[in-house]
Short mmCIF file of C-alpha atoms and ligand atoms in Angstrom, two decimals:
data_model
loop_
_atom_site.label_atom_id
_atom_site.label_comp_id
_atom_site.label_asym_id
_atom_site.label_seq_id
_atom_site.Cartn_x
_atom_site.Cartn_y
_atom_site.Cartn_z
CA UNK A 211 18.17 3.42 15.81
CA UNK A 212 14.52 4.32 16.22
CA UNK A 213 11.74 2.17 17.59
CA UNK A 214 8.77 1.84 15.26
CA UNK A 215 5.25 1.07 16.44
CA UNK A 216 2.80 -0.31 13.91
CA UNK A 217 -0.58 0.72 15.26
CA UNK A 218 -3.16 -1.76 13.94
CA UNK A 219 -0.96 -4.52 12.53
CA UNK A 220 -3.33 -6.09 10.00
CA UNK A 221 -2.37 -7.00 6.42
CA UNK A 222 -0.38 -3.88 5.54
CA UNK A 223 1.01 -3.39 9.05
CA UNK A 224 2.31 -6.96 9.03
CA UNK A 225 3.93 -6.43 5.62
CA UNK A 226 5.77 -3.43 7.06
CA UNK A 227 6.90 -5.38 10.12
CA UNK A 228 8.15 -8.35 8.10
CA UNK A 229 9.93 -6.04 5.62
CA UNK A 230 11.75 -4.23 8.42
CA UNK A 231 12.82 -7.50 10.00
CA UNK A 232 14.10 -8.79 6.63
CA UNK A 233 16.00 -5.52 6.25
CA UNK A 234 17.84 -6.23 9.50
CA UNK A 235 15.82 -4.29 12.05
CA UNK A 236 16.12 -5.93 15.45
CA UNK A 237 12.84 -7.30 16.82
CA UNK A 238 13.27 -5.21 19.99
CA UNK A 239 13.08 -2.04 17.80
CA UNK A 240 9.64 -3.04 16.53
CA UNK A 241 6.37 -2.84 18.39
CA UNK A 242 2.88 -3.67 17.15
CA UNK A 243 -0.65 -3.24 18.38
CA UNK A 244 -3.68 -5.37 17.56
CA UNK A 245 -7.31 -5.33 18.52
CA UNK A 246 -7.72 -9.05 19.01
CA UNK A 247 -5.77 -11.22 21.44
CA UNK A 248 -5.20 -14.05 18.91
CA UNK A 249 -3.79 -11.58 16.41
CA UNK A 250 -1.39 -10.24 19.04
CA UNK A 251 -0.27 -13.77 19.89
CA UNK A 252 0.28 -14.65 16.24
CA UNK A 253 2.42 -11.53 15.68
CA UNK A 254 4.50 -12.29 18.79
CA UNK A 255 5.07 -15.88 17.69
CA UNK A 256 5.72 -15.13 14.03
CA UNK A 257 8.09 -12.18 14.49
CA UNK A 258 9.34 -12.25 18.08
CA UNK A 259 8.24 -8.64 18.56
CA UNK A 260 6.40 -6.97 21.42
CA UNK A 261 2.68 -6.48 20.97
CA UNK A 262 1.50 -3.79 23.37
CA UNK A 263 -1.52 -1.61 24.00
CA UNK A 264 -1.79 1.46 21.77
CA UNK A 265 -0.86 3.70 24.67
CA UNK A 266 2.20 1.62 25.63
CA UNK A 267 3.31 1.45 22.00
CA UNK A 268 3.09 5.24 21.77
CA UNK A 269 5.23 5.67 24.84
CA UNK A 270 7.79 3.15 23.58
CA UNK A 271 8.31 4.21 19.95
CA UNK A 272 9.55 7.39 18.28
CA UNK A 273 7.73 6.57 15.04
CA UNK A 274 4.05 5.62 14.96
CA UNK A 275 2.83 3.99 11.75
CA UNK A 276 -0.96 4.18 11.68
CA UNK A 277 -2.15 1.12 9.73
CA UNK A 278 -5.81 0.84 10.75
CA UNK A 279 -8.61 1.11 8.19
CA UNK A 280 -9.49 4.75 7.50
CA UNK A 281 -12.93 4.15 9.03
CA UNK A 282 -11.22 3.18 12.35
CA UNK A 283 -8.79 6.08 12.43
CA UNK A 284 -11.03 8.65 14.14
CA UNK A 285 -11.83 6.35 17.07
CA UNK A 286 -8.17 5.42 17.39
CA UNK A 287 -6.97 9.02 17.32
CA UNK A 288 -9.66 10.16 19.77
CA UNK A 289 -8.21 7.64 22.28
CA UNK A 290 -4.58 7.99 21.43
CA UNK A 291 -3.98 11.56 20.24
CA UNK A 292 -3.54 12.95 23.74
CA UNK A 293 -0.77 10.38 24.44
CA UNK A 294 1.33 11.40 21.45
CA UNK A 295 3.96 14.00 22.35
CA UNK A 296 5.06 16.37 19.57
CA UNK A 297 8.52 14.72 19.29
CA UNK A 298 7.00 11.61 17.72
CA UNK A 299 6.70 11.14 13.97
CA UNK A 300 3.28 9.98 12.82
CA UNK A 301 3.21 8.07 9.54
CA UNK A 302 -0.25 7.44 8.15
CA UNK A 303 -0.81 4.53 5.78
CA UNK A 304 -4.56 5.19 5.63
CA UNK A 305 -6.07 5.50 2.16
CA UNK A 306 -7.91 8.75 1.56
CA UNK A 307 -7.23 10.47 4.85
CA UNK A 308 -5.32 13.72 4.43
CA UNK A 309 -2.68 14.58 7.00
CA UNK A 310 -4.94 17.45 8.13
CA UNK A 311 -7.32 14.74 9.42
CA UNK A 312 -4.80 13.85 12.14
CA UNK A 313 -3.79 17.33 13.24
CA UNK A 314 -6.91 17.97 15.32
CA UNK A 315 -5.93 15.16 17.71
CA UNK A 316 -2.23 15.95 17.88
CA UNK A 317 -0.15 18.45 19.82
CA UNK A 318 0.68 21.49 17.67
CA UNK A 319 3.95 20.87 15.84
CA UNK A 320 3.71 17.05 15.62
CA UNK A 321 5.19 15.97 12.26
CA UNK A 322 3.05 13.83 9.94
CA UNK A 323 4.05 11.90 6.82
CA UNK A 324 1.50 10.26 4.52
CA UNK A 325 2.41 7.04 2.77
CA UNK A 326 0.68 4.85 0.20
CA UNK A 327 2.25 1.46 -0.35
CA UNK A 328 0.90 -1.75 -1.93
CA UNK A 329 0.77 -5.47 -1.24
CA UNK A 330 3.73 -6.53 -3.47
CA UNK A 331 5.68 -5.31 -0.43
CA UNK A 332 5.29 -8.97 0.60
CA UNK A 333 7.80 -9.89 -2.10
CA UNK A 334 9.95 -6.75 -1.72
CA UNK A 335 8.40 -5.20 -4.85
CA UNK A 336 6.17 -2.52 -3.33
CA UNK A 337 5.58 0.85 -4.88
CA UNK A 338 5.44 3.33 -2.02
CA UNK A 339 4.68 7.01 -2.41
CA UNK A 340 5.68 9.32 0.44
CA UNK A 341 4.40 12.84 1.12
CA UNK A 342 5.31 15.44 3.67
CA UNK A 343 2.44 16.62 5.84
CA UNK A 344 2.49 19.39 8.45
CA UNK A 345 5.83 19.86 10.25
CA UNK A 346 7.51 17.00 8.37
CA UNK A 347 11.14 17.90 7.67
CA UNK A 348 13.59 16.46 5.15
CA UNK A 349 14.85 14.22 7.97
CA UNK A 350 11.35 12.84 8.58
CA UNK A 351 10.91 12.08 4.88
CA UNK A 352 14.31 10.40 4.79
CA UNK A 353 13.32 8.28 7.79
CA UNK A 354 10.05 7.26 6.08
CA UNK A 355 12.08 6.29 3.00
CA UNK A 356 14.43 4.26 5.15
CA UNK A 357 11.45 2.35 6.58
CA UNK A 358 9.74 1.65 3.26
CA UNK A 359 12.69 1.16 0.89
CA UNK A 360 13.30 -2.43 2.10
CA UNK A 361 9.79 -3.20 0.82
CA UNK A 362 10.48 -2.08 -2.78
CA UNK A 363 10.64 1.24 -4.61
CA UNK A 364 9.80 4.57 -3.04
CA UNK A 365 9.00 7.94 -4.57
CA UNK A 366 8.09 11.30 -3.08
CA UNK A 367 4.91 13.01 -4.28
CA UNK A 368 3.03 16.10 -3.14
CA UNK A 369 0.22 15.15 -0.79
CA UNK A 370 -2.31 16.51 -3.32
CA UNK A 371 -1.43 13.52 -5.57
CA UNK A 372 -1.96 10.83 -2.95
CA UNK A 373 -5.57 9.99 -3.87
CA UNK A 374 -4.48 9.44 -7.47
CA UNK A 375 -1.55 7.32 -6.27
CA UNK A 376 -3.95 5.28 -4.15
CA UNK A 377 -6.17 4.65 -7.20
CA UNK A 378 -3.21 3.73 -9.40
CA UNK A 379 -0.57 1.84 -7.41
CA UNK A 380 -2.29 1.32 -4.03
CA UNK A 381 -5.20 -0.54 -5.62
CA UNK A 382 -3.20 -1.46 -8.74
CA UNK A 383 -2.30 -5.04 -7.78
CA UNK A 384 -6.03 -5.84 -7.64
CA UNK A 385 -6.49 -4.75 -11.26
CA UNK A 386 -3.66 -7.00 -12.44
CA UNK A 387 -5.05 -9.97 -10.48
CA UNK A 388 -8.48 -9.26 -11.96
CA UNK A 389 -6.94 -9.30 -15.43
CA UNK A 390 -5.11 -12.56 -14.78
CA UNK A 391 -8.31 -14.13 -13.46
CA UNK A 392 -10.25 -13.02 -16.56
CA UNK A 393 -7.50 -14.19 -18.93
CA UNK A 394 -7.35 -17.55 -17.20
CA UNK A 395 -11.10 -17.89 -17.81
CA UNK A 396 -10.49 -16.99 -21.44
CA UNK A 397 -7.93 -19.81 -21.63
CA UNK A 398 -10.57 -22.21 -20.26
CA UNK A 399 -13.00 -20.96 -22.91
CA UNK A 400 -10.38 -21.82 -25.52
CA UNK A 401 -10.13 -25.35 -24.11
CA UNK A 402 -7.00 -25.20 -21.95
CA UNK A 403 -6.89 -26.93 -18.57
CA UNK A 404 -7.21 -24.33 -15.77
CA UNK A 405 -3.73 -24.93 -14.37
CA UNK A 406 -2.12 -24.64 -17.80
CA UNK A 407 -4.02 -21.41 -18.49
CA UNK A 408 -2.98 -20.05 -15.09
CA UNK A 409 0.70 -20.94 -15.56
CA UNK A 410 0.78 -19.47 -19.07
CA UNK A 411 -0.70 -16.16 -18.01
CA UNK A 412 1.27 -15.75 -14.79
CA UNK A 413 4.59 -16.26 -16.57
CA UNK A 414 3.42 -13.96 -19.36
CA UNK A 415 2.59 -11.29 -16.77
CA UNK A 416 5.99 -11.68 -15.10
CA UNK A 417 7.89 -11.54 -18.41
CA UNK A 418 5.90 -8.52 -19.61
CA UNK A 419 6.41 -6.68 -16.31
CA UNK A 420 10.17 -7.28 -16.38
CA UNK A 421 10.36 -6.04 -19.99
CA UNK A 422 8.39 -2.93 -19.02
CA UNK A 423 10.78 -2.26 -16.16
CA UNK A 424 14.08 -3.19 -17.79
CA UNK A 425 13.84 -2.49 -21.53
CA UNK A 426 13.39 1.27 -21.23
CA UNK A 427 10.85 0.99 -24.08
CA UNK A 428 7.47 2.70 -24.11
CA UNK A 429 4.59 0.23 -23.60
CA UNK A 430 3.21 1.15 -27.04
CA UNK A 431 6.50 0.01 -28.64
CA UNK A 432 6.44 -3.23 -26.69
CA UNK A 433 2.84 -3.87 -27.76
CA UNK A 434 3.61 -3.06 -31.39
CA UNK A 435 6.40 -5.64 -31.35
CA UNK A 436 3.83 -8.34 -30.51
CA UNK A 437 1.21 -7.11 -32.98
CA UNK A 438 1.92 -8.60 -36.42
CA UNK A 439 0.16 -7.24 -39.53
CA UNK A 440 -3.06 -9.19 -40.11
CA UNK A 441 -1.98 -11.40 -37.21
CA UNK A 442 -3.69 -12.75 -34.12
CA UNK A 443 -2.92 -9.97 -31.62
CA UNK A 444 -4.57 -7.17 -33.59
CA UNK A 445 -7.80 -9.21 -33.74
CA UNK A 446 -7.79 -9.34 -29.94
CA UNK A 447 -6.87 -5.65 -29.59
CA UNK A 448 -9.82 -4.69 -31.81
CA UNK A 449 -12.15 -6.54 -29.41
CA UNK A 450 -10.58 -4.81 -26.38
CA UNK A 451 -11.15 -1.43 -28.06
CA UNK A 452 -14.70 -2.41 -29.15
CA UNK A 453 -15.51 -3.27 -25.54
CA UNK A 454 -14.13 -0.01 -24.26
CA UNK A 455 -11.45 -1.54 -22.02
CA UNK A 456 -9.29 1.60 -22.17
CA UNK A 457 -12.26 3.82 -21.27
CA UNK A 458 -13.25 1.37 -18.53
CA UNK A 459 -9.80 1.72 -16.96
CA UNK A 460 -9.99 5.51 -17.06
CA UNK A 461 -13.40 5.41 -15.35
CA UNK A 462 -12.29 2.75 -12.87
CA UNK A 463 -9.35 4.76 -11.64
CA UNK A 464 -11.43 7.90 -11.46
CA UNK A 465 -13.92 5.97 -9.30
CA UNK A 466 -11.12 4.76 -6.99
CA UNK A 467 -9.78 8.33 -6.68
CA UNK A 468 -13.29 9.63 -5.94
CA UNK A 469 -13.83 6.92 -3.34
CA UNK A 470 -10.63 8.04 -1.57
CA UNK A 471 -12.05 11.57 -1.39
CA UNK A 472 -15.40 10.22 -0.16
CA UNK A 473 -13.67 8.22 2.60
CA UNK A 474 -11.98 11.42 3.72
CA UNK A 475 -15.25 13.39 3.66
CA UNK A 476 -17.06 10.69 5.65
CA UNK A 477 -14.39 10.67 8.34
CA UNK A 478 -13.52 14.34 8.69
N1 LIG B 504 -4.62 -3.67 1.73
C1 LIG B 504 -3.97 -2.90 0.87
O1 LIG B 504 -3.63 -3.29 -0.26
C2 LIG B 504 -3.59 -1.50 1.26
C3 LIG B 504 -4.07 -0.89 2.39
N2 LIG B 504 -3.69 0.37 2.70
C4 LIG B 504 -4.20 1.04 3.90
O2 LIG B 504 -3.60 0.40 5.02
C5 LIG B 504 -4.51 0.43 6.12
C6 LIG B 504 -4.70 -0.97 6.64
O3 LIG B 504 -5.27 -1.78 5.64
P1 LIG B 504 -5.25 -3.36 5.79
O4 LIG B 504 -3.97 -3.78 6.39
O5 LIG B 504 -5.67 -3.89 4.47
O6 LIG B 504 -6.44 -3.54 6.86
P2 LIG B 504 -6.61 -4.66 7.98
O7 LIG B 504 -8.04 -4.64 8.37
O8 LIG B 504 -5.99 -5.94 7.53
O9 LIG B 504 -5.72 -4.10 9.18
C7 LIG B 504 -6.12 -3.11 10.06
C8 LIG B 504 -5.87 -3.64 11.47
O10 LIG B 504 -6.09 -2.58 12.39
C9 LIG B 504 -6.64 -3.15 13.57
N3 LIG B 504 -7.25 -2.07 14.36
C10 LIG B 504 -8.34 -1.31 14.07
N4 LIG B 504 -8.58 -0.42 15.05
C11 LIG B 504 -7.60 -0.61 15.98
C12 LIG B 504 -7.31 0.00 17.22
N5 LIG B 504 -8.04 0.99 17.72
N6 LIG B 504 -6.22 -0.44 17.89
C13 LIG B 504 -5.46 -1.43 17.41
N7 LIG B 504 -5.69 -2.06 16.25
C14 LIG B 504 -6.76 -1.65 15.54
C15 LIG B 504 -7.64 -4.16 13.05
O11 LIG B 504 -7.97 -5.10 14.04
C16 LIG B 504 -6.84 -4.77 11.89
O12 LIG B 504 -6.06 -5.87 12.30
C17 LIG B 504 -5.80 1.05 5.61
O13 LIG B 504 -5.90 2.36 6.07
C18 LIG B 504 -5.69 0.99 4.10
O14 LIG B 504 -6.33 2.10 3.51
C19 LIG B 504 -2.76 1.03 1.97
C20 LIG B 504 -2.24 0.46 0.86
C21 LIG B 504 -2.64 -0.82 0.38
O1 LIG B 505 -8.98 -0.74 -1.17
C1 LIG B 505 -8.48 0.03 -0.33
O2 LIG B 505 -9.18 0.90 0.22
C2 LIG B 505 -7.02 -0.08 0.01
C3 LIG B 505 -6.27 1.18 -0.31
C4 LIG B 505 -5.38 0.86 -1.47
C5 LIG B 505 -5.50 -0.58 -1.60
N1 LIG B 505 -6.36 -1.07 -0.77
#
């Protein structure tokens, strides 16, 4: 069994650590690094894992999962790159950064895999997309899948699609929460108590998501089944179309994709 180091165990790094522990990884196979002492202490207490310096973690683990913010990656790699021998596998979780970003700090031949996951990993329902970067073999991709499959679903995509994946499923949970928040407000407008509105919409979201996943039906079909002739739903749909919600989503995701590219450009 490999030892995995999560370099920069913040929100996403912690999700990965807790998922691996739930999947049966032994705490002595997991190592984390953190910038702040209190964070290190919390991770030690919560998970019983070792929290080391970046350099020690690199020496200890065969797989290095880079989970710092993209804006912190250059400083990290400038310090750490020289301590990473080519036998290690580097897995980047950083939004926007292409695998070519990392190669300049790494020994020639070091394998890199790029991953985009999302926060539903906390409830074992992540969507994780995995791409081979330079020198990543089928075995490296299989190892990345082994690490992320306990957190939910995994798919493989070409690296050229990762910015789009980031815009769609990486950021996706935020769009659904935004929608739930707005629909709860709409319930308040219609006179429902906040808690009732919240409960109604959360269960409706869960039911709709399960139907989308399990029915095998196209979303248009599912929507049509709710939309009665001259009924209530079509009145609401007309307002959504009048307000350009579909166009807003297209623009929103394009903006997220463009921001991923911009992050890369600012850090290259
Ligand atoms: N939050 C999300 O929904 C998602 C985030 N990501 C990506 O995951 C990465 C991490 O994001 P979050 O967990 O949200 O950020 P975060 O800010 O919660 O975690 C990053 C952690 O890295 C630590 N750090 C920074 N520089 C360090 C260094 N030199 N040595 C050790 N630790 C260092 C910070 O102290 C922080 O705890 C980002 O690159 C982001 O693009 C990917 C998918 C989803
Ligand atoms: O907002 C962000 O930059 C990160 C990447 C995907 C989700 N959160």
